[in-house]
Structures are given as structure tokens and as C-alpha cells.
Coordinates of C-alpha atoms and ligand atoms in Angstrom, one line a residue:
M1 CA -6.8 22.1 23.6
P2 CA -8.8 21.2 20.4
K3 CA -7.4 18.2 18.6
T4 CA -7.6 17.4 14.9
I5 CA -7.5 13.7 14.2
A6 CA -7.2 12.0 10.8
T7 CA -6.6 8.4 9.8
A8 CA -5.7 6.4 6.7
P9 CA -5.9 2.7 6.0
G10 CA -3.4 0.0 5.1
K11 CA -3.5 -1.5 1.7
I12 CA -2.9 -4.8 -0.2
I13 CA -2.0 -5.2 -3.8
L14 CA -4.2 -7.9 -5.4
F15 CA -2.5 -7.9 -8.8
G16 CA 0.5 -6.3 -10.5
E17 CA 3.1 -5.2 -8.0
H18 CA 6.5 -4.4 -9.5
A19 CA 5.1 -4.6 -13.1
V20 CA 3.1 -1.5 -12.2
V21 CA 6.4 0.5 -11.9
Y22 CA 6.9 -0.3 -15.6
G23 CA 3.5 0.9 -16.8
Q24 CA 1.5 -2.3 -16.4
P25 CA -2.0 -2.1 -14.7
A26 CA -2.3 -3.2 -11.1
I27 CA -5.2 -3.7 -8.7
A28 CA -5.1 -2.7 -5.0
A29 CA -7.5 -2.4 -2.2
P30 CA -7.5 -0.7 1.2
V31 CA -7.3 -2.7 4.5
S32 CA -9.5 -0.4 6.5
Q33 CA -9.3 -2.2 9.9
V34 CA -5.6 -1.4 10.3
R35 CA -5.0 2.3 10.2
A36 CA -2.4 5.1 10.8
T37 CA -3.6 8.0 12.9
A38 CA -2.3 11.5 13.2
V39 CA -3.4 13.9 16.0
I40 CA -2.6 17.6 15.8
Q41 CA -2.8 20.0 18.7
N42 CA -1.8 23.6 19.2
S43 CA 1.2 23.7 21.6
P44 CA 1.8 26.0 24.5
T45 CA 5.6 25.7 23.9
P46 CA 7.5 27.0 20.8
G47 CA 8.1 24.9 17.7
I48 CA 6.5 21.9 16.1
R49 CA 6.9 18.8 18.2
L50 CA 6.8 15.4 16.4
I51 CA 5.8 12.5 18.7
A52 CA 5.7 8.8 17.7
P53 CA 4.9 6.9 20.9
D54 CA 5.2 3.5 19.1
L55 CA 8.8 4.4 18.2
G56 CA 9.5 6.1 21.5
S57 CA 10.4 9.3 19.6
N58 CA 9.7 12.9 20.6
I59 CA 11.6 15.6 18.8
L60 CA 11.3 19.2 17.6
L61 CA 10.9 19.6 13.8
S62 CA 13.9 21.9 13.9
D63 CA 16.1 19.0 15.4
A64 CA 14.7 16.4 13.0
N65 CA 17.2 14.8 10.6
A66 CA 16.7 14.7 6.8
N67 CA 15.3 11.1 6.9
D68 CA 12.5 11.9 9.4
A69 CA 9.3 10.8 7.6
V70 CA 6.9 13.1 9.5
A71 CA 9.2 16.1 9.3
A72 CA 9.3 15.7 5.6
V73 CA 5.5 15.7 5.4
V74 CA 5.2 18.9 7.4
V75 CA 7.8 20.7 5.2
Q76 CA 6.0 19.3 2.0
L77 CA 2.6 20.6 3.2
Q78 CA 4.0 24.0 4.1
S79 CA 5.5 24.4 0.7
A80 CA 2.4 23.0 -1.2
A81 CA 0.1 25.3 0.7
Q82 CA 2.6 28.2 0.4
L83 CA 2.5 29.0 4.1
Q84 CA 5.1 31.5 5.3
E85 CA 5.1 30.0 8.8
L86 CA 3.3 27.4 10.9
P87 CA 1.9 27.8 14.4
D88 CA 3.3 25.9 17.4
L89 CA 2.0 22.4 17.3
T90 CA 2.3 18.9 18.5
I91 CA 1.9 16.2 15.9
T92 CA 1.4 12.7 17.3
V93 CA 1.5 9.7 14.9
S94 CA 0.7 6.1 15.6
S95 CA -0.1 3.1 13.4
Q96 CA -1.6 -0.3 13.6
I97 CA 0.0 -1.2 10.2
P98 CA 3.2 -3.2 10.6
I99 CA 6.1 -1.3 9.0
A100 CA 8.1 -2.5 6.0
S101 CA 5.6 -5.3 5.4
G102 CA 3.9 -4.5 2.1
L103 CA 0.8 -3.0 3.7
G104 CA 1.7 0.6 2.8
S105 CA 2.4 1.8 6.3
G106 CA 4.5 4.7 5.1
A107 CA 1.9 6.0 2.7
A108 CA -0.8 5.7 5.3
I109 CA 1.1 7.7 8.0
T110 CA 1.9 10.4 5.4
A111 CA -1.8 10.6 4.2
A112 CA -3.0 10.8 7.8
V113 CA -0.6 13.6 8.7
I114 CA -1.5 15.5 5.6
R115 CA -5.2 15.3 6.2
A116 CA -4.9 16.2 9.9
L117 CA -2.5 19.0 9.4
A118 CA -4.4 20.6 6.4
T119 CA -7.6 20.4 8.4
H120 CA -6.0 21.9 11.5
L121 CA -4.5 24.7 9.5
G122 CA -7.9 25.6 7.9
L123 CA -6.9 24.3 4.5
S124 CA -9.9 22.1 4.0
H125 CA -10.5 23.5 0.6
L126 CA -7.4 21.7 -0.6
L127 CA -8.3 18.4 0.8
S128 CA -9.6 16.3 -2.1
D129 CA -8.6 12.7 -2.2
E130 CA -6.6 13.5 -5.4
W131 CA -4.6 16.3 -3.5
V132 CA -3.9 14.0 -0.5
S133 CA -2.7 11.3 -3.0
D134 CA -0.5 13.8 -4.9
Q135 CA 1.1 15.1 -1.6
T136 CA 1.6 11.6 -0.3
Y137 CA 3.3 10.6 -3.6
E138 CA 5.8 13.4 -3.2
I139 CA 6.9 11.9 0.1
E140 CA 6.8 8.3 -1.3
K141 CA 9.4 9.5 -3.8
I142 CA 11.8 10.5 -1.0
H143 CA 11.5 7.0 0.6
H144 CA 11.1 4.7 -2.4
G145 CA 13.0 6.3 -5.3
T146 CA 10.6 5.3 -8.2
P147 CA 7.2 4.6 -6.6
S148 CA 4.5 3.8 -9.1
G149 CA 1.9 5.8 -7.2
I150 CA -0.4 2.9 -6.4
D151 CA 0.1 3.0 -2.6
N152 CA -0.7 6.7 -2.2
T153 CA -3.7 6.3 -4.5
V154 CA -5.3 3.5 -2.5
V155 CA -4.7 5.0 0.9
A156 CA -5.9 8.4 -0.1
Y157 CA -9.1 7.3 -2.0
E158 CA -9.7 4.3 0.4
R159 CA -11.4 2.2 -2.3
P160 CA -10.3 -0.6 -4.6
V161 CA -8.6 0.8 -7.6
Y162 CA -7.4 -0.3 -11.0
F163 CA -4.2 1.8 -11.5
V164 CA -1.9 2.4 -14.5
R165 CA 1.2 4.6 -14.1
Q166 CA 1.3 7.0 -17.0
Q167 CA 2.1 10.6 -18.0
P168 CA 0.9 13.2 -17.5
R169 CA -1.7 11.8 -15.1
N170 CA -1.9 8.2 -13.8
R171 CA -5.0 6.3 -14.8
I172 CA -7.1 5.6 -11.7
E173 CA -10.3 3.7 -12.3
P174 CA -12.7 2.6 -9.6
F175 CA -14.4 -0.6 -10.7
T176 CA -17.3 -2.7 -9.6
V177 CA -16.9 -5.6 -7.2
A178 CA -19.7 -8.1 -7.8
Q179 CA -19.1 -10.6 -5.0
P180 CA -17.4 -10.0 -1.6
L181 CA -13.7 -11.0 -1.7
R182 CA -12.7 -12.5 1.6
L183 CA -8.9 -12.3 2.1
L184 CA -6.6 -13.5 4.8
V185 CA -3.5 -11.3 5.1
A186 CA -0.6 -13.2 6.7
D187 CA 2.6 -11.5 7.9
T188 CA 5.9 -13.4 7.5
G189 CA 7.4 -11.2 10.3
I190 CA 10.3 -10.5 7.9
R191 CA 10.8 -6.8 7.3
S192 CA 11.8 -5.8 3.8
N193 CA 12.7 -2.5 2.3
T194 CA 10.6 -1.6 -0.7
K195 CA 13.3 0.7 -2.2
D196 CA 15.9 -2.1 -2.1
V197 CA 13.6 -4.7 -3.7
V198 CA 12.4 -2.3 -6.4
G199 CA 16.0 -1.3 -7.1
D200 CA 17.0 -5.0 -7.4
V201 CA 14.2 -5.7 -9.8
R202 CA 15.3 -2.7 -11.9
R203 CA 18.9 -4.1 -12.0
Q204 CA 17.6 -7.4 -13.2
W205 CA 15.4 -5.7 -15.8
Q206 CA 18.4 -3.8 -17.1
Q207 CA 20.5 -7.0 -17.4
D208 CA 17.7 -9.0 -19.1
T209 CA 15.2 -6.6 -20.4
A210 CA 13.4 -9.0 -22.8
T211 CA 12.7 -11.6 -20.1
F212 CA 11.5 -9.1 -17.5
D213 CA 9.4 -7.1 -20.0
T214 CA 7.7 -10.5 -20.9
I215 CA 7.1 -11.2 -17.2
F216 CA 5.7 -7.6 -16.6
A217 CA 3.4 -7.9 -19.7
E218 CA 2.1 -11.2 -18.4
C219 CA 1.4 -9.5 -15.0
G220 CA -0.5 -6.8 -16.8
R221 CA -2.6 -9.4 -18.7
I222 CA -3.4 -11.1 -15.4
A223 CA -4.5 -7.8 -13.9
N224 CA -6.8 -7.0 -16.8
T225 CA -8.3 -10.5 -16.7
A226 CA -8.7 -10.2 -12.9
R227 CA -10.5 -6.9 -13.2
K228 CA -13.1 -8.5 -15.5
A229 CA -13.4 -11.5 -13.1
I230 CA -13.9 -9.2 -10.1
E231 CA -16.6 -7.3 -12.1
K232 CA -18.3 -10.5 -12.9
G233 CA -17.9 -12.0 -9.4
N234 CA -16.0 -15.0 -10.7
V235 CA -14.2 -15.7 -7.4
I236 CA -12.7 -19.1 -8.5
H237 CA -11.0 -17.4 -11.5
I238 CA -9.8 -14.5 -9.3
G239 CA -8.1 -17.0 -7.0
Q240 CA -6.4 -18.8 -9.9
L241 CA -5.1 -15.5 -11.3
M242 CA -3.6 -14.6 -7.9
T243 CA -1.7 -17.8 -7.8
E244 CA -0.5 -17.3 -11.4
N245 CA 0.7 -13.8 -10.4
H246 CA 2.6 -15.3 -7.4
I247 CA 4.5 -17.5 -9.9
L248 CA 5.5 -14.5 -11.9
L249 CA 6.7 -12.7 -8.8
Q250 CA 8.8 -15.8 -8.0
K251 CA 10.4 -15.4 -11.5
M252 CA 11.2 -11.8 -10.6
T253 CA 13.0 -13.3 -7.5
V254 CA 11.0 -11.2 -5.1
S255 CA 9.4 -14.1 -3.3
E256 CA 11.4 -15.9 -0.6
P257 CA 10.9 -19.3 1.3
T258 CA 8.6 -18.1 4.0
L259 CA 6.2 -16.4 1.5
D260 CA 6.3 -19.5 -0.7
E261 CA 5.6 -21.7 2.3
L262 CA 2.6 -19.6 3.4
V263 CA 1.2 -19.6 -0.2
A264 CA 1.6 -23.4 -0.5
V265 CA 0.0 -24.0 2.9
A266 CA -2.9 -21.7 2.2
L267 CA -3.6 -23.4 -1.1
A268 CA -3.3 -26.9 0.5
A269 CA -5.8 -25.8 3.1
G270 CA -8.4 -24.8 0.5
A271 CA -7.6 -21.2 -0.4
L272 CA -8.9 -20.3 -3.9
G273 CA -5.7 -18.5 -4.6
A274 CA -2.7 -17.0 -2.8
K275 CA 0.3 -14.7 -3.5
L276 CA 2.7 -12.3 -1.9
S277 CA 1.5 -8.7 -1.7
G278 CA 3.7 -5.6 -2.0
A279 CA 7.4 -5.5 -2.7
G280 CA 8.1 -9.0 -1.4
R281 CA 11.3 -10.6 0.1
G282 CA 9.3 -10.6 3.3
G283 CA 6.2 -8.7 4.4
N284 CA 2.7 -10.1 3.8
M285 CA 1.0 -12.6 1.6
I286 CA -2.7 -12.7 0.9
A287 CA -5.0 -15.7 0.4
L288 CA -8.5 -15.6 -1.2
V289 CA -10.9 -17.8 0.8
D290 CA -14.6 -18.7 0.8
E291 CA -16.5 -18.5 4.1
E292 CA -16.4 -22.3 4.6
R293 CA -12.6 -22.7 4.2
E294 CA -11.6 -19.5 6.0
P295 CA -11.1 -21.2 9.4
S296 CA -8.9 -24.0 8.1
V297 CA -6.8 -21.7 6.0
Y298 CA -6.5 -19.3 8.9
D299 CA -5.3 -22.1 11.2
A300 CA -3.0 -23.5 8.6
L301 CA -1.3 -20.1 8.1
L302 CA -0.8 -19.6 11.9
S303 CA 0.4 -23.2 12.4
V304 CA 3.4 -22.6 10.1
K305 CA 5.3 -19.4 9.9
A306 CA 2.7 -16.6 9.9
K307 CA 3.4 -14.1 12.8
N308 CA -0.1 -12.6 12.4
V309 CA -3.2 -13.2 10.3
L310 CA -6.0 -10.8 9.7
T311 CA -9.2 -11.1 7.6
T312 CA -10.3 -8.3 5.3
I313 CA -13.3 -8.3 3.0
I314 CA -13.6 -6.3 -0.2
H315 CA -17.2 -5.5 -0.2
P316 CA -19.4 -5.4 -3.4
T317 CA -19.9 -2.0 -4.9
N318 CA -23.0 -0.8 -6.7
Ligands
LIG1 O1 5.8 -3.0 -0.4 P1 4.9 -1.9 -0.7 O2 3.6 -1.8 0.1 O3 5.6 -0.5 -0.5 O4 4.4 -2.0 -2.2 C1 5.3 -1.7 -3.2 C2 4.6 -2.0 -4.6 C3 5.6 -2.0 -5.7 O5 4.9 -2.3 -6.9 C4 6.7 -3.1 -5.5 C5 6.3 -0.7 -5.9 C6 5.5 0.4 -6.4 O6 5.9 1.6 -6.2 O7 4.4 0.2 -7.0

């Protein structure tokens, strides 16, 4: 039986999470070595079967409940492509990206299913990165309430982006990376729900709009300065800006003790900068390192509370 396979990467937010929801610029990059994979096959039995071996789940689309992430993607694609009916299929989804950890696992699974399913159904003419991003965004809205759109953009385009949420179209600008950026990504092991954290920040913003608007504007200034530093290859300055961004995230109350400890330990072991990445209250932190200090920062992160540490390099662009 012919198979159609597609994958999508994880992502980290280098600058501007949360503030990006309020129209400030943010910078994010794919983490290509951890990926979500979708495999589509025609099925000899009736219906569309959704299989997620990692979760031990195997159900028919017709039996899926309203919260089923993959079922929602299939329904979304059928409606976007205006297909009257779908053939009998099995859709198998797996992911190396830890869930609820700020690495964009939900967006990556959605993007992988959209790419695989659209290819399998002969809809390749629809499959631009922009279209995959837009379709993924529709699903992100179901899970996250008010997503900025940065996660779906990075996993669909799979390149570093400077992103501003705006109407009628988001501003998505690729930019030059002058020097390789070597990052350690450390998992607190604490799962955190993006929708809850984003909702809590919104409540605080409603209660104290002036303070939060000032914090968000400062995050935006940092993201803009960081973009210039990345374009010039000023790695020391990029690191300093990451640590400044972490302090602003603490002010938003989205950090927590394990994230703060990992940031402090990374800096003490020689990281150029460190911050939480993603929604916060758990999930992952990132540390910018040079080649020389990488082993000591790696060991330091694992010796305290990191459950897992991976290295990712953002490569220079032309
Ligand atoms: O935790 P993640 O990977 O879902 O990242 C969320 C990023 C936020 O800025 C907090 C929310 C958003 O939609 O941009």
C-alpha cells in the first residue's frame, strides 16, 4: 500500500513570546532535529482511522471527540479544499517533540498531517508554506484561543523568522543570520498549557494595562535590537538580550523556579545568555553558548533539574 509521509520541526522562540500576542515583534527558529511525522495510507477497511502509537490511541474519525487534534485537522483540510468526501485512510502520527513544553509540538503535528494528507489526496497545488501555515493557524485557534501565529509560521516555513502579528496579514520577514547560533534547549519536565498561561497574562494585562504594555513594548525593542545583532553576528549582544528578555518574562510571572534555576545555572557555567522559551510556567529554556563553553553548560544543566538537553544550531544564511 503506497504511503505518503510528511514531517514538521519543533521550534524555539528566541525573543518576544507573549508580547507577540499584543502586536510586538518576535523572533523564532525551527528545531529541525526533533520532528512530528504523519504517515497516510489507503485503508482496506471503511472510514478514516487515526493512530497515535505514542499515545496508545487508535480510533475512527467518526468516533473521535471534539477535542481530538488530528480529527480537527482532517475536518479542516476537507473544508479548506472543498472535498465532498474523503477516501478510506489510516493516518498515523508520531512526534519526537515533547508535548506542552514550548517547542510547538501541536503546530508541528498539525503541519505534518496537513502536508501528508494534502499530498496523498493529490492537492499538491495547494501546498505552499503559506497555505500550510494558514491551515495550521486555524487549528491553533481551537487549542490556544488567541495564538499570535508565530508557531505555525516557523514550523511551516522551517526557517528563522521575524514575525509581527497584524491585520490583514501578519508580517513575516526572513532575515540574515551572520554567525552560527549554538543553543542548548533544556526541558524542565514540567508540562504547561499554553492556553492557560496566555489567558493568565491577558487577565494581568487587563488589570494593569499600563505596566504590561510597557513590558511588552520593552520586549519588542529587544526583539528589534536582537534582529540587528543577529544580522551583524554580534553573538555576545544576542546573549545579553536573551537574558534581558527572560527578566521581562519573569515580570509577566510566566517564569517559575525550575526555569529560573536552569537560566541561572547556564549563565554561571558560561552561557552567553539564557531565557525561557515559549509560554513558560514550565516547558523549555534556551541557552546561547559558544563552542568552548557548550560542554560545561550542557553538564551544568543536566546536573540540576533539566530532564533532557538538546543542542541546536541556527546556521548562517546568505
Ligand atoms: O508554548 P508555545 O510553544 O505554544 O509558545 C507560545 C508562544 C506565545 O507567545 C506565548 C503565544 C503565542 O501564540 O504566540
